[in-house]
Amino acid sequence: MAQRFRDAFQKVAKQVNQAAGSGGGGSGGGGGGRAAAAAARSVTALAVAGGLAYGTMNSLYTVQGGHRAVVFNRLIGMKDTVYGEGLNFNIPWFERPVIFDIRTRPVNLQTLTGSKDLQMVTIAIRVLHKPDPNRLVWIYRQLGVNYDERVLPSIMNECAKAVVARYNANELLTKRDMVSKEISVDLRRRAGLFNVILDDVAITHLAFSPEYARAVEAKQVAQQEAERAKYVVLGAEQEKKTIITKAKGEAESAELIGHAVKKNPGFMSLRRIDAARDIADIVAKSGNKVYLNADSLLLNLLGDADDKFQKSINTSSRWSR
C-alpha cells in the first residue's frame, strides 16, 4: 500500500515537471493554461491516491486471540454486534473499533474490617474475573474499557466487610471455608449486575490485631499448662495408690510372718539359714579378704548359735525398756 502511494506521488510530480517545461517553451497564454490544467490533474490524482491509501489502511482491523471488538458509528452510535477474532472491516472515519480483553485477569484487594465481636481483622481477597463476551456493548456504554477499576474494588470491599461482620474472630479461623464461600456467593451476585464473570474468589491472607494475637497465644499457653497440671495430678494419684498398695502388701506380709513365727518357731531358723546362704555367697564372690565374727554374719549355724541369737534379742529388748 505504501509502495503504491509512493508510485502515485512520483507520477504526479513527473507530470507537474513536464507541464512546467512545456509551458515555458510555448506561447505565454496557451502554455500557462496547459500548465495549470496539468497541475490541477496532478493534485486531483494525488488526493485520490491519498484517499484510497487512507481508506484502505483504516477499513481493516485485526482482533487478536482472547479479545473481542465493538464498533462505534458516528451516525448511529454503538453497534449491537460483537466482533470475534480475526480480520474485520469498518467504514473509515465513520466507524471506530474498540478492543476488549476477555481473558481471565486477577485483582487483589486488602481491607481492614471488624468481626462480630469487634475485633479488627485484615483480610486479603484475590478475584479472577473477565467481562461477559455477549454484553461488551453494554459494558462499554455504561462503564468503559476500564470497567474492573470502576466496579470490583467497591463491591469486593463491601462484600468482604459484610461477611466478616457475621462471624466472631475465632470462627474466621475455624470456619474459613464457609467464610470464603459466602464472600464468593455475594461477589458473584454483585458482579453479575455489571455483566462481570468471576471465575474464582479466594481469601489469600487473614490477620488479626497484635493485641488479639497476644491474647490468643496467652490463652493457648494457659490451656497447655492446665492440661499439664491435670496429668501431674493424675500421676500423683496413681503414685499414691501404688504406695498404699505397697504398704498394704508389706503389712499383710509382716502379719503373715508373725503368724508363721507363732505357729512354728523353726521359721526363724529357716530364715537365718536363707540369710546365711546369701551372705556366704556374697563373701565368696568378693575379692577382698574379710575377717569378721561368724556370729555377726549369721554364718554360725552350729552349736549354741540359736541361743546366742535369742539372748541378743532379749538383751536388746531389756535395754529398750
Tab-separated table of N, CA and C in Angstrom, residues 70-176:
chain	number	residue	atom	x	y	z
A	70	VAL	N	-15.999	-4.130	19.725
A	70	VAL	CA	-17.278	-3.452	19.493
A	70	VAL	C	-16.976	-2.208	18.667
A	71	VAL	N	-17.967	-1.747	17.908
A	71	VAL	CA	-17.742	-0.664	16.944
A	71	VAL	C	-18.646	0.517	17.285
A	72	PHE	N	-18.023	1.715	17.294
A	72	PHE	CA	-18.767	2.966	17.479
A	72	PHE	C	-18.934	3.630	16.120
A	73	ASN	N	-20.189	3.929	15.761
A	73	ASN	CA	-20.510	4.582	14.495
A	73	ASN	C	-20.887	6.030	14.758
A	74	ARG	N	-20.330	6.942	13.977
A	74	ARG	CA	-20.575	8.373	14.199
A	74	ARG	C	-22.021	8.772	13.925
A	75	LEU	N	-22.749	7.962	13.202
A	75	LEU	CA	-24.124	8.313	12.860
A	75	LEU	C	-25.134	7.674	13.808
A	76	ILE	N	-24.953	6.401	14.153
A	76	ILE	CA	-25.947	5.684	14.950
A	76	ILE	C	-25.452	5.333	16.354
A	77	GLY	N	-24.194	5.640	16.660
A	77	GLY	CA	-23.667	5.316	17.979
A	77	GLY	C	-23.107	3.898	18.023
A	78	MET	N	-23.238	3.241	19.166
A	78	MET	CA	-22.685	1.898	19.336
A	78	MET	C	-23.514	0.882	18.552
A	79	LYS	N	-22.830	0.059	17.776
A	79	LYS	CA	-23.488	-1.032	17.060
A	79	LYS	C	-23.671	-2.219	18.010
A	80	ASP	N	-24.719	-2.989	17.817
A	80	ASP	CA	-25.051	-4.084	18.725
A	80	ASP	C	-24.222	-5.338	18.489
A	81	THR	N	-23.453	-5.387	17.436
A	81	THR	CA	-22.700	-6.594	17.099
A	81	THR	C	-21.367	-6.622	17.849
A	82	VAL	N	-21.011	-7.803	18.337
A	82	VAL	CA	-19.700	-8.036	18.946
A	82	VAL	C	-18.873	-8.836	17.942
A	83	TYR	N	-17.720	-8.303	17.553
A	83	TYR	CA	-16.896	-8.913	16.510
A	83	TYR	C	-15.838	-9.816	17.144
A	84	GLY	N	-15.675	-11.013	16.549
A	84	GLY	CA	-14.763	-12.004	17.085
A	84	GLY	C	-13.347	-11.842	16.581
A	85	GLU	N	-12.551	-12.882	16.817
A	85	GLU	CA	-11.133	-12.852	16.464
A	85	GLU	C	-10.959	-12.892	14.938
A	86	GLY	N	-9.853	-12.296	14.475
A	86	GLY	CA	-9.523	-12.313	13.052
A	86	GLY	C	-9.629	-10.938	12.415
A	87	LEU	N	-9.684	-10.940	11.081
A	87	LEU	CA	-9.730	-9.689	10.297
A	87	LEU	C	-11.166	-9.228	10.138
A	88	ASN	N	-11.415	-7.945	10.424
A	88	ASN	CA	-12.756	-7.372	10.338
A	88	ASN	C	-12.689	-6.059	9.554
A	89	PHE	N	-13.866	-5.636	9.038
A	89	PHE	CA	-13.957	-4.437	8.199
A	89	PHE	C	-14.796	-3.383	8.921
A	90	ASN	N	-14.466	-2.117	8.651
A	90	ASN	CA	-15.262	-0.991	9.133
A	90	ASN	C	-15.135	0.160	8.156
A	91	ILE	N	-16.051	1.107	8.285
A	91	ILE	CA	-16.038	2.272	7.396
A	91	ILE	C	-15.090	3.316	7.964
A	92	PRO	N	-14.048	3.706	7.227
A	92	PRO	CA	-13.088	4.673	7.761
A	92	PRO	C	-13.776	5.989	8.135
A	93	TRP	N	-13.284	6.535	9.251
A	93	TRP	CA	-13.726	7.803	9.826
A	93	TRP	C	-15.125	7.697	10.432
A	94	PHE	N	-16.040	6.992	9.795
A	94	PHE	CA	-17.392	6.870	10.324
A	94	PHE	C	-17.462	5.856	11.481
A	95	GLU	N	-16.611	4.865	11.444
A	95	GLU	CA	-16.658	3.825	12.459
A	95	GLU	C	-15.284	3.681	13.127
A	96	ARG	N	-15.322	3.370	14.441
A	96	ARG	CA	-14.085	3.204	15.221
A	96	ARG	C	-14.206	1.953	16.092
A	97	PRO	N	-13.326	0.950	15.907
A	97	PRO	CA	-13.411	-0.268	16.724
A	97	PRO	C	-12.787	-0.056	18.114
A	98	VAL	N	-13.371	-0.731	19.120
A	98	VAL	CA	-12.860	-0.726	20.493
A	98	VAL	C	-12.593	-2.180	20.885
A	99	ILE	N	-11.353	-2.464	21.252
A	99	ILE	CA	-10.940	-3.838	21.546
A	99	ILE	C	-11.053	-4.105	23.046
A	100	PHE	N	-11.650	-5.260	23.415
A	100	PHE	CA	-11.775	-5.707	24.806
A	100	PHE	C	-10.960	-6.990	25.002
A	101	ASP	N	-10.269	-7.071	26.127
A	101	ASP	CA	-9.573	-8.287	26.524
A	101	ASP	C	-10.536	-9.125	27.375
A	102	ILE	N	-10.920	-10.303	26.867
A	102	ILE	CA	-11.895	-11.136	27.581
A	102	ILE	C	-11.212	-12.309	28.292
A	103	ARG	N	-9.886	-12.296	28.419
A	103	ARG	CA	-9.197	-13.344	29.161
A	103	ARG	C	-9.302	-13.075	30.663
A	104	THR	N	-9.179	-14.163	31.452
A	104	THR	CA	-9.287	-14.045	32.899
A	104	THR	C	-8.090	-13.277	33.460
A	105	ARG	N	-8.371	-12.306	34.323
A	105	ARG	CA	-7.319	-11.494	34.926
A	105	ARG	C	-7.531	-11.423	36.442
A	106	PRO	N	-6.440	-11.301	37.214
A	106	PRO	CA	-6.580	-11.257	38.677
A	106	PRO	C	-6.699	-9.832	39.203
A	107	VAL	N	-7.405	-9.713	40.317
A	107	VAL	CA	-7.496	-8.452	41.059
A	107	VAL	C	-7.338	-8.786	42.545
A	108	ASN	N	-6.453	-8.074	43.228
A	108	ASN	CA	-6.208	-8.294	44.656
A	108	ASN	C	-6.674	-7.076	45.448
A	109	LEU	N	-7.279	-7.367	46.595
A	109	LEU	CA	-7.767	-6.292	47.469
A	109	LEU	C	-7.491	-6.686	48.915
A	110	GLN	N	-6.952	-5.755	49.698
A	110	GLN	CA	-6.724	-5.952	51.136
A	110	GLN	C	-7.447	-4.845	51.895
A	111	THR	N	-8.229	-5.243	52.883
A	111	THR	CA	-9.027	-4.269	53.611
A	111	THR	C	-9.008	-4.591	55.098
A	112	LEU	N	-9.252	-3.580	55.914
A	112	LEU	CA	-9.322	-3.702	57.373
A	112	LEU	C	-10.775	-3.560	57.796
A	113	THR	N	-11.283	-4.548	58.516
A	113	THR	CA	-12.682	-4.539	58.912
A	113	THR	C	-12.819	-5.124	60.314
A	114	GLY	N	-14.043	-5.130	60.841
A	114	GLY	CA	-14.300	-5.620	62.186
A	114	GLY	C	-15.151	-6.870	62.181
A	115	SER	N	-14.871	-7.781	63.134
A	115	SER	CA	-15.632	-9.017	63.250
A	115	SER	C	-16.866	-8.793	64.112
A	116	LYS	N	-17.607	-9.875	64.360
A	116	LYS	CA	-18.835	-9.773	65.143
A	116	LYS	C	-18.557	-9.391	66.584
A	117	ASP	N	-17.416	-9.838	67.119
A	117	ASP	CA	-17.044	-9.491	68.494
A	117	ASP	C	-16.121	-8.276	68.550
A	118	LEU	N	-16.180	-7.428	67.520
A	118	LEU	CA	-15.494	-6.129	67.468
A	118	LEU	C	-13.970	-6.258	67.477
A	119	GLN	N	-13.448	-7.320	66.888
A	119	GLN	CA	-12.007	-7.463	66.709
A	119	GLN	C	-11.638	-7.004	65.303
A	120	MET	N	-10.553	-6.226	65.194
A	120	MET	CA	-10.115	-5.717	63.896
A	120	MET	C	-9.383	-6.824	63.136
A	121	VAL	N	-9.814	-7.023	61.884
A	121	VAL	CA	-9.293	-8.111	61.060
A	121	VAL	C	-8.811	-7.528	59.739
A	122	THR	N	-7.621	-7.943	59.317
A	122	THR	CA	-7.099	-7.577	58.000
A	122	THR	C	-7.282	-8.776	57.075
A	123	ILE	N	-8.062	-8.588	56.005
A	123	ILE	CA	-8.373	-9.687	55.096
A	123	ILE	C	-7.973	-9.287	53.678
A	124	ALA	N	-7.344	-10.223	52.965
A	124	ALA	CA	-6.926	-10.003	51.574
A	124	ALA	C	-7.661	-11.002	50.687
A	125	ILE	N	-8.226	-10.511	49.579
A	125	ILE	CA	-9.030	-11.325	48.674
A	125	ILE	C	-8.455	-11.211	47.267
A	126	ARG	N	-8.396	-12.350	46.578
A	126	ARG	CA	-7.992	-12.372	45.174
A	126	ARG	C	-9.156	-12.859	44.327
A	127	VAL	N	-9.445	-12.128	43.243
A	127	VAL	CA	-10.575	-12.442	42.366
A	127	VAL	C	-10.056	-12.598	40.940
A	128	LEU	N	-10.470	-13.691	40.275
A	128	LEU	CA	-10.190	-13.889	38.850
A	128	LEU	C	-11.458	-13.537	38.081
A	129	HIS	N	-11.378	-12.532	37.212
A	129	HIS	CA	-12.567	-12.008	36.552
A	129	HIS	C	-12.346	-11.843	35.062
A	130	LYS	N	-13.463	-11.680	34.340
A	130	LYS	CA	-13.450	-11.353	32.907
A	130	LYS	C	-14.816	-10.773	32.547
A	131	PRO	N	-14.904	-9.986	31.479
A	131	PRO	CA	-16.206	-9.440	31.076
A	131	PRO	C	-17.043	-10.500	30.354
A	132	ASP	N	-18.345	-10.321	30.405
A	132	ASP	CA	-19.239	-11.204	29.668
A	132	ASP	C	-19.097	-10.894	28.170
A	133	PRO	N	-18.626	-11.848	27.355
A	133	PRO	CA	-18.387	-11.530	25.936
A	133	PRO	C	-19.639	-11.100	25.184
A	134	ASN	N	-20.807	-11.516	25.645
A	134	ASN	CA	-22.042	-11.169	24.946
A	134	ASN	C	-22.603	-9.820	25.373
A	135	ARG	N	-22.013	-9.200	26.405
A	135	ARG	CA	-22.533	-7.938	26.920
A	135	ARG	C	-21.480	-6.819	26.851
A	136	LEU	N	-20.559	-6.936	25.910
A	136	LEU	CA	-19.489	-5.944	25.809
A	136	LEU	C	-20.014	-4.571	25.394
A	137	VAL	N	-21.056	-4.538	24.580
A	137	VAL	CA	-21.618	-3.248	24.159
A	137	VAL	C	-22.179	-2.507	25.373
A	138	TRP	N	-22.925	-3.215	26.218
A	138	TRP	CA	-23.464	-2.584	27.438
A	138	TRP	C	-22.333	-2.141	28.353
A	139	ILE	N	-21.299	-2.969	28.518
A	139	ILE	CA	-20.177	-2.626	29.396
A	139	ILE	C	-19.478	-1.367	28.896
A	140	TYR	N	-19.229	-1.281	27.582
A	140	TYR	CA	-18.543	-0.093	27.065
A	140	TYR	C	-19.418	1.151	27.183
A	141	ARG	N	-20.709	0.988	26.964
A	141	ARG	CA	-21.599	2.144	27.017
A	141	ARG	C	-21.780	2.644	28.454
A	142	GLN	N	-21.805	1.735	29.443
A	142	GLN	CA	-22.076	2.124	30.819
A	142	GLN	C	-20.812	2.321	31.658
A	143	LEU	N	-19.772	1.522	31.413
A	143	LEU	CA	-18.602	1.536	32.287
A	143	LEU	C	-17.311	1.914	31.582
A	144	GLY	N	-17.180	1.577	30.302
A	144	GLY	CA	-15.942	1.860	29.597
A	144	GLY	C	-15.008	0.646	29.597
A	145	VAL	N	-13.842	0.842	29.011
A	145	VAL	CA	-12.887	-0.258	28.898
A	145	VAL	C	-12.326	-0.644	30.265
A	146	ASN	N	-12.101	0.316	31.144
A	146	ASN	CA	-11.558	0.042	32.494
A	146	ASN	C	-12.678	-0.244	33.486
A	147	TYR	N	-13.572	-1.131	33.111
A	147	TYR	CA	-14.717	-1.482	33.948
A	147	TYR	C	-14.283	-2.080	35.286
A	148	ASP	N	-13.184	-2.864	35.274
A	148	ASP	CA	-12.760	-3.536	36.501
A	148	ASP	C	-12.302	-2.546	37.559
A	149	GLU	N	-11.661	-1.453	37.161
A	149	GLU	CA	-11.218	-0.449	38.115
A	149	GLU	C	-12.384	0.327	38.711
A	150	ARG	N	-13.485	0.386	38.012
A	150	ARG	CA	-14.643	1.139	38.493
A	150	ARG	C	-15.574	0.292	39.362
A	151	VAL	N	-15.615	-1.011	39.136
A	151	VAL	CA	-16.619	-1.848	39.791
A	151	VAL	C	-16.025	-2.713	40.902
A	152	LEU	N	-14.970	-3.467	40.608
A	152	LEU	CA	-14.501	-4.515	41.516
A	152	LEU	C	-14.014	-4.010	42.866
A	153	PRO	N	-13.211	-2.950	42.968
A	153	PRO	CA	-12.745	-2.542	44.304
A	153	PRO	C	-13.873	-2.244	45.279
A	154	SER	N	-14.917	-1.594	44.827
A	154	SER	CA	-16.000	-1.228	45.744
A	154	SER	C	-16.808	-2.437	46.177
A	155	ILE	N	-17.173	-3.324	45.251
A	155	ILE	CA	-18.003	-4.468	45.632
A	155	ILE	C	-17.188	-5.500	46.413
A	156	MET	N	-15.887	-5.664	46.129
A	156	MET	CA	-15.054	-6.577	46.908
A	156	MET	C	-14.928	-6.100	48.348
A	157	ASN	N	-14.721	-4.803	48.519
A	157	ASN	CA	-14.598	-4.240	49.866
A	157	ASN	C	-15.900	-4.389	50.648
A	158	GLU	N	-17.015	-4.109	50.004
A	158	GLU	CA	-18.308	-4.172	50.683
A	158	GLU	C	-18.676	-5.605	51.047
A	159	CYS	N	-18.492	-6.556	50.135
A	159	CYS	CA	-18.855	-7.953	50.406
A	159	CYS	C	-17.973	-8.549	51.495
A	160	ALA	N	-16.683	-8.241	51.467
A	160	ALA	CA	-15.777	-8.779	52.484
A	160	ALA	C	-16.160	-8.266	53.872
A	161	LYS	N	-16.440	-6.987	53.999
A	161	LYS	CA	-16.807	-6.439	55.304
A	161	LYS	C	-18.146	-6.972	55.793
A	162	ALA	N	-19.091	-7.155	54.871
A	162	ALA	CA	-20.407	-7.655	55.268
A	162	ALA	C	-20.330	-9.092	55.772
A	163	VAL	N	-19.526	-9.933	55.142
A	163	VAL	CA	-19.430	-11.340	55.554
A	163	VAL	C	-18.630	-11.475	56.841
A	164	VAL	N	-17.515	-10.757	56.968
A	164	VAL	CA	-16.682	-10.856	58.171
A	164	VAL	C	-17.457	-10.414	59.400
A	165	ALA	N	-18.354	-9.444	59.241
A	165	ALA	CA	-19.134	-8.948	60.388
A	165	ALA	C	-20.118	-9.982	60.925
A	166	ARG	N	-20.338	-11.094	60.209
A	166	ARG	CA	-21.265	-12.124	60.673
A	166	ARG	C	-20.602	-13.154	61.582
A	167	TYR	N	-19.279	-13.133	61.699
A	167	TYR	CA	-18.551	-14.172	62.431
A	167	TYR	C	-17.697	-13.551	63.523
A	168	ASN	N	-17.485	-14.344	64.591
A	168	ASN	CA	-16.521	-13.965	65.616
A	168	ASN	C	-15.108	-14.193	65.109
A	169	ALA	N	-14.142	-13.659	65.852
A	169	ALA	CA	-12.753	-13.749	65.407
A	169	ALA	C	-12.281	-15.201	65.317
A	170	ASN	N	-12.621	-16.003	66.324
A	170	ASN	CA	-12.182	-17.400	66.282
A	170	ASN	C	-12.899	-18.183	65.198
A	171	GLU	N	-14.142	-17.823	64.858
A	171	GLU	CA	-14.870	-18.504	63.790
A	171	GLU	C	-14.280	-18.196	62.419
A	172	LEU	N	-13.636	-17.057	62.258
A	172	LEU	CA	-12.994	-16.749	60.984
A	172	LEU	C	-11.866	-17.730	60.680
A	173	LEU	N	-11.277	-18.318	61.726
A	173	LEU	CA	-10.219	-19.313	61.533
A	173	LEU	C	-10.797	-20.725	61.417
A	174	THR	N	-11.722	-21.065	62.300
A	174	THR	CA	-12.258	-22.426	62.294
A	174	THR	C	-13.253	-22.663	61.155
A	175	LYS	N	-13.892	-21.601	60.660
A	175	LYS	CA	-14.874	-21.731	59.570
A	175	LYS	C	-14.435	-20.928	58.346
A	176	ARG	N	-13.159	-21.011	58.036
A	176	ARG	CA	-12.627	-20.198	56.937
A	176	ARG	C	-13.229	-20.590	55.594
